[in-house]
């Protein structure tokens, strides 16, 4: 997997995350209240009084909510430069969405990351690009309880934990984590980019074709806590820490948590070996007329003394090498992940991940051809595919497509009729072994009733939809032959059209190899909103990875 090293003073560009609550203007420093009190006293004696602020400048700033911890330093900024920052806070992605090229309502924007905004800017084809300056650094990493960290390292190749290892452990139920909502926050979106990039296995920036919702489900099933900001996530983790194993957020937040004295167990910071997205907290000049004041702020923020104060107060990494690092910040943060270079890719990624507050359980119906032509190598390949889904496939991509905790699976074997079926809700090894033993049966049949079996599967889907409203359902149909018995495709389509809208929304993903009729299966896929894959062009396990339930 190709990666690029984190630059010393990185300034990546790509999508950005969302925002949170707004707040009114930052209260003026106490000195102003003192000046006002003195003025009132002097007015009482008939003496004139000036404001004392003739040289001050106020800049309106749209800021990421994570930057509330900079408030104590902003009074020093005003005292040293005469520039007062009037801060309005939002979640980072919300803030990026609120910046419309040519119609800005603020003088500056100060975000944890402006990648999402830069993608919107690129999409707008605006020629006016705001000046942007990096002010500090913090990678999005994983804080893990010591026992869980030991288990992750023990199972990871070379003891170096990757995003794939974390996703695999989440799917298996051994890592329950908290992460801010990727729709609104930079930390959540950055983590999701890391997971999806590992799942794609390309080592380069995500493309639309690299994103598959089924590869995110196992990871998401481990998310037991979410919030609309990293600050809210921190407080919720403190309140619910005993039922969680990990927290995915900024390195600075994790270090602050460890130093807070509020944790029963300090979190070990894991820097995934396959790379991280680094937040660089850029300050953007939206109003060119305020360039002089902007330069004052930038010079002050980048000064050695201020960088030291930022590090001491927020535990974010200072720029350059002039500031002696806090020992907790000396760990190598390794490789930088490429951020997607198209907004549509980021939007699709977030949409596929879904709302972390909603249940993740999905029901997949596997419809398996057990006609006699399947004997031998073909059924062996089928069984190997199910073994891989049960955890035997330890490749990086295999860890993203395994059966996950809470997933509901129905497996049907069919020949000239449905031979048998089994329902399993994945909760542990026994459930996976149950699926394995079911697929190991040898009751093959001489006929192939593809359309009767598929009609039976839609009858099953109808019952699931009735008993579990809103639960996503999909059907995976695997066959190597042509239909030789039972109803015709046209009869299947007639019955399908008569079903409820909810059941008609269940897609079928035919997986064809051998002599199966490609045209017939492709039509079935299109009719139901699914997609056909030809397993003859790849291994059956790889084909399963491509289409499983998504």
XYZ file of N, CA and C in Angstrom, residues 52 68 74 92 96 123 152 154 166 170 247 266 289 318 362-364 385 391 442 448 502 510 524:
72
model
N -9.743 54.052 24.869
C -8.540 53.251 25.075
C -8.397 52.173 24.033
N -12.579 25.969 21.173
C -12.986 26.675 22.395
C -11.856 26.684 23.427
N -6.745 34.004 23.671
C -7.180 35.086 22.795
C -7.114 36.454 23.468
N -17.042 21.265 12.588
C -16.168 21.615 11.464
C -16.829 21.419 10.111
N -17.653 24.270 7.371
C -17.249 24.222 5.972
C -18.431 24.381 5.036
N -15.229 22.668 -6.290
C -16.453 22.354 -7.016
C -17.133 23.608 -7.538
N -5.112 -6.416 20.663
C -4.979 -5.940 19.285
C -3.569 -6.176 18.761
N -1.431 -8.368 19.800
C -1.148 -9.807 19.714
C -1.681 -10.409 18.415
N -8.570 -2.852 13.658
C -9.581 -2.242 14.524
C -10.977 -2.560 13.997
N -13.834 -4.714 15.888
C -15.167 -4.137 16.088
C -16.238 -5.093 15.586
N -11.623 4.919 22.186
C -12.144 6.229 21.807
C -11.335 6.711 20.612
N -6.215 4.784 32.034
C -5.714 5.651 30.983
C -5.728 4.903 29.657
N -9.731 42.593 2.666
C -9.526 43.931 3.233
C -8.962 43.866 4.651
N 3.188 21.578 18.179
C 3.623 22.881 17.659
C 4.211 22.730 16.259
N -28.152 -5.802 9.808
C -28.595 -6.002 8.439
C -28.976 -7.473 8.307
N -29.913 -7.775 7.452
C -30.290 -9.178 7.236
C -29.949 -9.554 5.799
N -29.074 -10.541 5.656
C -28.678 -11.013 4.337
C -29.211 -12.431 4.146
N -15.569 -19.584 0.774
C -16.057 -18.205 0.857
C -16.761 -17.952 2.181
N -14.373 -15.283 9.408
C -13.164 -14.846 10.088
C -11.891 -15.526 9.648
N -24.326 -32.279 2.139
C -24.118 -32.894 0.820
C -25.420 -33.323 0.145
N -32.593 -27.524 -11.030
C -32.218 -26.164 -10.613
C -33.417 -25.246 -10.800
N -42.115 -2.125 0.179
C -40.995 -2.414 1.082
C -40.227 -3.644 0.632
N -27.117 -11.366 -7.857
C -26.757 -12.686 -8.393
C -25.238 -12.815 -8.538
N -32.655 -10.000 -13.611
C -33.183 -10.127 -12.251
C -32.550 -9.088 -11.333
